[in-house]
Coordinates of C-alpha atoms in Angstrom, one line a residue:
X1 CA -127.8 -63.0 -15.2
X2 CA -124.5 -61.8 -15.5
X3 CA -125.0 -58.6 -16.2
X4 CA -127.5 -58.3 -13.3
X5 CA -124.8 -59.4 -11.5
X6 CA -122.3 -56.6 -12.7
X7 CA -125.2 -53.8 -11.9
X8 CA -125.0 -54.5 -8.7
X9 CA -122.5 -51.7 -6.7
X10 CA -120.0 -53.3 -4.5
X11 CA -121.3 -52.3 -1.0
X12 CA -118.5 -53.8 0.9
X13 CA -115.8 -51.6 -1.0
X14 CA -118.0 -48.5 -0.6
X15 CA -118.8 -49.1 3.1
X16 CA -115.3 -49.3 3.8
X17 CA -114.4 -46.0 2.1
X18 CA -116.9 -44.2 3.6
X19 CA -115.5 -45.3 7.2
X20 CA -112.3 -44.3 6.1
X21 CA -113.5 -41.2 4.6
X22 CA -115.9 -40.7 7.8
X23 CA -113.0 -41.1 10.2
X24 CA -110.2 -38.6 8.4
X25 CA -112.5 -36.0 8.2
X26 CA -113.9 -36.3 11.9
X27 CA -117.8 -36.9 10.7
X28 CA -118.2 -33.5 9.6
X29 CA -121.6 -33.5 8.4
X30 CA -122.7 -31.3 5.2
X31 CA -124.9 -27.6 5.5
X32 CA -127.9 -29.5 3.5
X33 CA -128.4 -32.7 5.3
X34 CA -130.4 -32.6 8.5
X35 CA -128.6 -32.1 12.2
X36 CA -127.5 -36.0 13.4
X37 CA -127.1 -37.8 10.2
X38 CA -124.2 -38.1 8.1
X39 CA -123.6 -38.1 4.4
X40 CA -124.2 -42.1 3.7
X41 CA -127.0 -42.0 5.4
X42 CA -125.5 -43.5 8.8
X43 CA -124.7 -42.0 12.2
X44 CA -121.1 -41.5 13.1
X45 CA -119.8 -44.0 15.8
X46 CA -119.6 -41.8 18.9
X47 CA -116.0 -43.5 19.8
X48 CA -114.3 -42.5 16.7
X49 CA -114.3 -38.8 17.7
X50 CA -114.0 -36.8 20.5
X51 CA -116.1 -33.5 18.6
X52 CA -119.8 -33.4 17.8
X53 CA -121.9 -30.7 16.4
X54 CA -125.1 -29.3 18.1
X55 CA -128.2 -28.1 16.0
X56 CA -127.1 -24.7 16.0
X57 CA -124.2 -25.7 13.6
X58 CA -121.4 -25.1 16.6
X59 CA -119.0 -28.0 18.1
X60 CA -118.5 -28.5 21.4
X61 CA -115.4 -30.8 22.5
X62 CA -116.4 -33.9 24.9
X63 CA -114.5 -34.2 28.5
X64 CA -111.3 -36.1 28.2
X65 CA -110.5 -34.9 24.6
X66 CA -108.1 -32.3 25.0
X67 CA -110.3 -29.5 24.1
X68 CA -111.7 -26.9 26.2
X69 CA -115.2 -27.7 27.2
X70 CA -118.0 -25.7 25.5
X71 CA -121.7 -25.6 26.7
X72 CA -124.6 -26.3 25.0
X73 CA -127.1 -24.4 24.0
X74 CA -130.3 -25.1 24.9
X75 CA -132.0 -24.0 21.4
X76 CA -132.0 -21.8 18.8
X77 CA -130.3 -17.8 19.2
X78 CA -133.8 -15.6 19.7
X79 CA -134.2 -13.3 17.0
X80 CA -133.0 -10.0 17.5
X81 CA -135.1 -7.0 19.3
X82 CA -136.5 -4.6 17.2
X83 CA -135.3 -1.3 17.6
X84 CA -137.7 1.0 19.9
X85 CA -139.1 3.7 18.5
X86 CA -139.9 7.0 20.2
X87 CA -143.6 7.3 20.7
X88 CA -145.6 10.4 20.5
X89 CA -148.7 12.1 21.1
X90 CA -150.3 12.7 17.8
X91 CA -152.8 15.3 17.9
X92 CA -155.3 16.1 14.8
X93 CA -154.6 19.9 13.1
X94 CA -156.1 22.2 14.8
X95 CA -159.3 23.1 13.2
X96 CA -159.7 26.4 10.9
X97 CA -162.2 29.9 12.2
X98 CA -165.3 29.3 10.7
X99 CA -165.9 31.8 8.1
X100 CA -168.3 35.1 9.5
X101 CA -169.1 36.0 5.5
X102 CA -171.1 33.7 2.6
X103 CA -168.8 34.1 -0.5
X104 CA -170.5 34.5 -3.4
X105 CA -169.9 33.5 -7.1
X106 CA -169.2 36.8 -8.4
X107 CA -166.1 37.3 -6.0
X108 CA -168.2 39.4 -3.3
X109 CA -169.9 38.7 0.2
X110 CA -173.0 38.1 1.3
X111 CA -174.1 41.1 3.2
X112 CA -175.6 39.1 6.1
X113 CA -173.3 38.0 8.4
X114 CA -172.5 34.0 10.0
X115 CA -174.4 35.2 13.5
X116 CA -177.7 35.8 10.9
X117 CA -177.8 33.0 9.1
X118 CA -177.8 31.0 12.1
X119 CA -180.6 33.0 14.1
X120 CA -182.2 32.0 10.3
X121 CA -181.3 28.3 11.1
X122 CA -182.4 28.0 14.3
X123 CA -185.8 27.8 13.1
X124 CA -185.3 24.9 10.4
X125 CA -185.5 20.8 11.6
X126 CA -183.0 18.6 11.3
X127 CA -184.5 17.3 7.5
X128 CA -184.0 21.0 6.4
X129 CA -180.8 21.6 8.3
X130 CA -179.3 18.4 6.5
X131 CA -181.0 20.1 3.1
X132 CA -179.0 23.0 3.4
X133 CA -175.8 21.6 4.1
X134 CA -175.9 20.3 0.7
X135 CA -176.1 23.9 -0.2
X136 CA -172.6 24.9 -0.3
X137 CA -169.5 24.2 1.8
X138 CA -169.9 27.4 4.1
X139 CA -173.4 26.3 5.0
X140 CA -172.3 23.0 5.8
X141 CA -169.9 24.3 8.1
X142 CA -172.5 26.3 9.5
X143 CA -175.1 23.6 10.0
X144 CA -172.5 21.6 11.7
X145 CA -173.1 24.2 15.1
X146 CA -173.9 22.5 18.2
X147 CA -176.2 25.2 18.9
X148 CA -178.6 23.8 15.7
X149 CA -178.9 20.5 17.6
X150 CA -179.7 20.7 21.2
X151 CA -181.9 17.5 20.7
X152 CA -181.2 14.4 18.6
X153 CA -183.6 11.4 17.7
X154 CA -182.6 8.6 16.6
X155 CA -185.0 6.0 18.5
X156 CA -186.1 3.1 17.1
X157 CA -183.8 2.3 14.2
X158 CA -182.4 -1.3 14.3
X159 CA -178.7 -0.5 13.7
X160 CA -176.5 2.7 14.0
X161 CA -173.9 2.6 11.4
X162 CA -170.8 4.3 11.9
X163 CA -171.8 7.4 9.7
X164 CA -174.6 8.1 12.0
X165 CA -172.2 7.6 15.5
X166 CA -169.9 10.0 13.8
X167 CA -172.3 12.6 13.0
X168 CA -174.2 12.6 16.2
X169 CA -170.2 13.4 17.8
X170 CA -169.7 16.2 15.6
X171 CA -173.1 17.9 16.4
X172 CA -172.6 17.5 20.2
X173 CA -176.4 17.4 21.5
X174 CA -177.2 17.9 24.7
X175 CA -179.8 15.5 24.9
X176 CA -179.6 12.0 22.8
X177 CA -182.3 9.3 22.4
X178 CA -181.5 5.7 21.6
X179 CA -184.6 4.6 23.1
X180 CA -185.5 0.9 21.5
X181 CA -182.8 0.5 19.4
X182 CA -179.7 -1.8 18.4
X183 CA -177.0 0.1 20.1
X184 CA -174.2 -2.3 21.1
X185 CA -171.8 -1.6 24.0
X186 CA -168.7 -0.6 22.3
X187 CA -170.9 2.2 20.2
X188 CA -172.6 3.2 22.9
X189 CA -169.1 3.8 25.6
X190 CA -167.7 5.3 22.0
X191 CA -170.1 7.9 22.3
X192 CA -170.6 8.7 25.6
X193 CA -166.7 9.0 25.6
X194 CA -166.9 11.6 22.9
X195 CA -170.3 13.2 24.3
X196 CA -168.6 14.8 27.7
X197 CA -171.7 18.2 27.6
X198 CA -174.3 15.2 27.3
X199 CA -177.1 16.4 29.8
X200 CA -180.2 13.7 28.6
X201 CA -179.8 10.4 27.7
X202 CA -182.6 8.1 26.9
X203 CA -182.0 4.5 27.2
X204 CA -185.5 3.2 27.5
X205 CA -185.7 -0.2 25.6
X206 CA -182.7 -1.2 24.8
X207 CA -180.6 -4.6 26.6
X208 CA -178.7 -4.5 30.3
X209 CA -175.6 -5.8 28.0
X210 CA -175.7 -2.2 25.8
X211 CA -176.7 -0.3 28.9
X212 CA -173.8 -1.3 30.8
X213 CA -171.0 1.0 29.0
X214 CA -172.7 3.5 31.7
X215 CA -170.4 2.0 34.1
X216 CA -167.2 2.8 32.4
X217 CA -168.0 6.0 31.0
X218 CA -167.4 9.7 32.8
X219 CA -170.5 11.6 32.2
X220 CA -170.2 14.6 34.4
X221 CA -172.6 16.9 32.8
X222 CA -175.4 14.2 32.3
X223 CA -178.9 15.7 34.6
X224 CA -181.8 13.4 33.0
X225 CA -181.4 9.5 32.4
X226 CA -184.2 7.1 31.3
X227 CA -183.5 3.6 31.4
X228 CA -187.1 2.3 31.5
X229 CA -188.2 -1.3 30.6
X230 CA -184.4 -2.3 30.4
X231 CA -184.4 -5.6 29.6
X232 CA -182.8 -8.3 32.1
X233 CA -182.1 -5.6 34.8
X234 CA -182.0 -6.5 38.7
X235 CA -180.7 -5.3 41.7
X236 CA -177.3 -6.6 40.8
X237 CA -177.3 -4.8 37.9
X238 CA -178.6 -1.5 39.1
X239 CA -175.7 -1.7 41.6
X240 CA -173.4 -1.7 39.6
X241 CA -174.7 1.5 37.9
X242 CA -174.9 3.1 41.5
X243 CA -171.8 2.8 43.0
X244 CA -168.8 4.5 43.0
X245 CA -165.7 3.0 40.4
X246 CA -163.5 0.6 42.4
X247 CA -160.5 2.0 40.1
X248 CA -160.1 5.1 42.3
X249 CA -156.8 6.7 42.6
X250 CA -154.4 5.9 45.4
X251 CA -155.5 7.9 48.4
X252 CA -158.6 9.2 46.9
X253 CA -161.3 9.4 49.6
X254 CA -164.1 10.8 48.0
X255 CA -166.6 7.9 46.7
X256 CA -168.6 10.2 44.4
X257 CA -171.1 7.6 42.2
X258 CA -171.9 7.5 38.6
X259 CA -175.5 9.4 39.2
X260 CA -175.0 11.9 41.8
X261 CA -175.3 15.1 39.3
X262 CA -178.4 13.4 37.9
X263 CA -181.8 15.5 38.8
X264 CA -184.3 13.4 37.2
X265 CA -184.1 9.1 36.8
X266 CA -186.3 7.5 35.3
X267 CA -186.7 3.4 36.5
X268 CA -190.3 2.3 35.1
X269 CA -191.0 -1.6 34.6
X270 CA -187.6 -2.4 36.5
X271 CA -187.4 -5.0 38.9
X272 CA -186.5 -3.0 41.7
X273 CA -186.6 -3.8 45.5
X274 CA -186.0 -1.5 48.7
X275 CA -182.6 -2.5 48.3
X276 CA -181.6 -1.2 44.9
X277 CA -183.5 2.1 46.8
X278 CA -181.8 2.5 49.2
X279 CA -179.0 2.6 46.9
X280 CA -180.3 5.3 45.3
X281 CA -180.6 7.4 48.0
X282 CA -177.9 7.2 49.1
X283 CA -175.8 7.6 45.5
X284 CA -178.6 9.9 43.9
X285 CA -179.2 12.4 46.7
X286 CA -180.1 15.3 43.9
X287 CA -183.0 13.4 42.9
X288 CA -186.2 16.2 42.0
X289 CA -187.9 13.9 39.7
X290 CA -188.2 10.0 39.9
X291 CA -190.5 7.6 38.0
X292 CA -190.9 4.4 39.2
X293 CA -194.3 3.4 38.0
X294 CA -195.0 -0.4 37.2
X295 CA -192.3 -1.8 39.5
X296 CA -194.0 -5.0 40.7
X297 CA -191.5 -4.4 44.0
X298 CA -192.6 -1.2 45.0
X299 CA -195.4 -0.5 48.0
X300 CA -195.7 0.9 51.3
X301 CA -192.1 0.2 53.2
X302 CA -190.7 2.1 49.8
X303 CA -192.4 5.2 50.4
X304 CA -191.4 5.1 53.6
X305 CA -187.6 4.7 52.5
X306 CA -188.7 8.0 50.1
X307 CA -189.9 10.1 53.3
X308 CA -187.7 8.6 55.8
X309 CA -186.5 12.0 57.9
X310 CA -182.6 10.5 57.5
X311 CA -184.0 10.4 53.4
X312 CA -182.1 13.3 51.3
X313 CA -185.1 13.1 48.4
X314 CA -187.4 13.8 51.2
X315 CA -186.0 17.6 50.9
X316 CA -185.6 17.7 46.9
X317 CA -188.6 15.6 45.2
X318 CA -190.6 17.6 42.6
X319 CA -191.7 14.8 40.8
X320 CA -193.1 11.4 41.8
X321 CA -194.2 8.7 39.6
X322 CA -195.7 5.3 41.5
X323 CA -198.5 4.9 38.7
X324 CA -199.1 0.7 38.4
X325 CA -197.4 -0.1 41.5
X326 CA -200.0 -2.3 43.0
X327 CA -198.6 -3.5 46.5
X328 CA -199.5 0.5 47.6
X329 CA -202.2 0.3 49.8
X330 CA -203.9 3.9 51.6
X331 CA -201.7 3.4 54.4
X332 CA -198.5 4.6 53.0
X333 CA -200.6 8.2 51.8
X334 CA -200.1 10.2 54.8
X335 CA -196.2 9.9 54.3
X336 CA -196.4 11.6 51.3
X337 CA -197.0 14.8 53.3
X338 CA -193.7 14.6 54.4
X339 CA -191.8 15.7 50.7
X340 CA -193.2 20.0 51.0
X341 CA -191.8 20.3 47.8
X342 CA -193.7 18.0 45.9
X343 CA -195.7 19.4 43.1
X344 CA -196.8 16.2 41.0
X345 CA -197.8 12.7 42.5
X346 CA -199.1 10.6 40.1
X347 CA -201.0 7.0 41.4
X348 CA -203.4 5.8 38.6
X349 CA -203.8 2.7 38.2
X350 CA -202.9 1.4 41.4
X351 CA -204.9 -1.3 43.0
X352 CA -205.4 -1.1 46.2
X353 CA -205.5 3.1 46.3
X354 CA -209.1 3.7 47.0
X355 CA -210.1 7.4 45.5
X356 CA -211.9 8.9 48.7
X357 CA -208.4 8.5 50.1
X358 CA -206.6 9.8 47.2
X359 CA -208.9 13.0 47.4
X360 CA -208.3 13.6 51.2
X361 CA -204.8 14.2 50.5
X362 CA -205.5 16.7 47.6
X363 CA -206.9 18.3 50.1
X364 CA -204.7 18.4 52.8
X365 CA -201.6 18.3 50.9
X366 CA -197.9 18.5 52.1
X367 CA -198.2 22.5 52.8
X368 CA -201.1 23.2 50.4
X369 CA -204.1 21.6 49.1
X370 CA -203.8 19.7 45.3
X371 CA -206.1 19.8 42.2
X372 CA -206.8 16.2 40.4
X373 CA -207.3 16.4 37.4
X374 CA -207.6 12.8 37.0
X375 CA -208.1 10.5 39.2
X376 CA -205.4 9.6 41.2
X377 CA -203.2 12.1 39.8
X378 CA -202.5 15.3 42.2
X379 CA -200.8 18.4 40.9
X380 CA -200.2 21.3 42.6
X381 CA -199.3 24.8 40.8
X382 CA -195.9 26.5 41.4

């Protein structure tokens, strides 16, 4: 028991030593212990000093001290900009001539010349063309001509991978098909970004989400655009294909829309009303060839937005596709003599078109008489 006794630390005799310590040295506190508490564990009295210590490690003297007054901060010092670096424009290296000779193993050249091996290529598919760039590295060059691939195909595949996005930019068609496939948005405004001679694009298939990179991407060479059976497309949507970019520059007052270079649109199975027409009259006025068969929307008060004399397609139509639209009835006929440059009028498989009526106007005609073919289908030759 009484050595128990003699473990025991005399508190009384340490407590007062540590005020007296506490109070000669002003309560400074120590660099490891936390902001606010002192070395013994207890708070200094706030009447036995007039100085106190913030939690950025600085002392600021209280009113009535003697010492100037300091502020305090409100937190910790921010951390110190970075330095700001110049910023250029990087460019790639410009790319090297392409080579006009075939070096041969033995030192020499081949006698026929770049221009004659691709006259030679121009008759080879794209299986054969991708053969013989694994030929050597001059042919690969070669293969890589724009002029080899007016046309690609790559419909129906599920996903494009990056390898295939990149080769399609270094060929630089002139007409692409994506028709029915996986093509997200972000590939899709990638490309057409990169694709500024693109004159074709086929859409045909594929969802309103991919199909609306067309709204954000310049396309000034594009002539031919399919975007049949589009899934989830309305008039909304088709407006906001049709009409100009609201980010026009500061006193710009031209409103030129996405589709007025475009010559031939294609609309099939969309759900299209007169208003989404006159739309397109009035942002499409180039218009020689338009399909819009199987629109459930479409009958006689359309065609009469079509002919209409204030109607700038009544002047350029070529080509008129209202096969499957079944609200046409033989009234709206006669105003199809109105377009004297139309040279194909197809109507099969509408309803309510009676054939006696379809052949009267094959024979009339705008300014000459038609030949059917089929029936229901008028074509006049050039």
């Amino acid at each position: 028991m009484c050595q128990l006794l003699e473990r025991v630390p005399d508190t009384s005799s340490s407590s007062s030593d540590s005020d007296s310590d506490s109070d000669s040295s002003g309560t400074s506190l120590s660099e490891d212990e936390a902001p606010g508490e002192a070395r013994n564990g207890r708070r200094p009295a706030r009447g036995s000093s007039g100085e106190k210590e913030n939690r950025g490690g600085r002392r600021a003297v209280r009113p009535g001290s003697g010492g100037p007054l300091l502020s305090w901060p409100l937190g910790p010092a921010p951390p110190p900009r970075p330095p700001q670096l110049e910023r250029h424009v990087v460019r790639p290296p410009p790319r090297s001539p392409e080579p006009d000779t075939l070096p041969l193993a033995a030192g020499s050249d081949h006698p026929l010349p770049r221009a004659a091996w691709l006259r030679v290529f121009q008759h080879l598919g794209p299986r054969e063309l991708c053969i013989c760039m694994r030929v050597c590295r001059t042919w690969s060059r070669w293969c890589y001509d724009k002029r080899l691939w007016p046309r690609m195909d790559l419909s129906r595949r599920k996903s494009l991978t990056p390898p295939m996005l990149s080769g399609v930019v270094r060929r630089q068609p002139r007409a692409l098909d994506l028709s029915w496939t996986g093509v997200s948005k972000k590939q899709l405004m990638w490309l057409l970004n990169r694709l500024q001679g693109l004159q074709e694009l086929v859409l045909s298939g594929c969802s309103w989400l991919s199909v609306s990179a067309l709204g954000s991407a310049p396309l000034p060479a594009l002539r031919l655009l399919d975007l049949r059976w589009i899934e989830d497309i309305k008039d909304s949507q088709l407006r906001e294909l049709l009409l100009p970019p609201p980010d026009t520059k500061p006193g710009q007052t031209e409103s030129r829309g996405r589709l007025q270079g475009v010559a031939e649109l294609r609309l099939a199975g969309l759900e299209l009303t007169d208003a989404s027409l006159r739309l397109l009259l009035r942002h499409a006025p180039q218009l020689s060839a338009l399909d819009l068969s199987h629109c459930a929307h479409v009958g006689d008060p359309s065609v009469h937005l079509l002919t209409a004399p204030t109607s700038p397609l009544r002047e350029t139509l070529v080509h008129l596709n209202l096969a499957g639209c079944h609200r046409l009835t033989d009234h709206c006929l006669p105003l199809f003599r109105r377009c004297p440059r139309l040279r194909r009028l197809d109507l099969r498989s509408c309803r309510q078109l009676s054939p006696e009526a379809c052949a009267r106007l094959a024979a009339a005609g705008p300014p000459g008489p038609f030949r059917c073919p089929e029936e229901k289908l008028l074509l006049k030759d050039s």
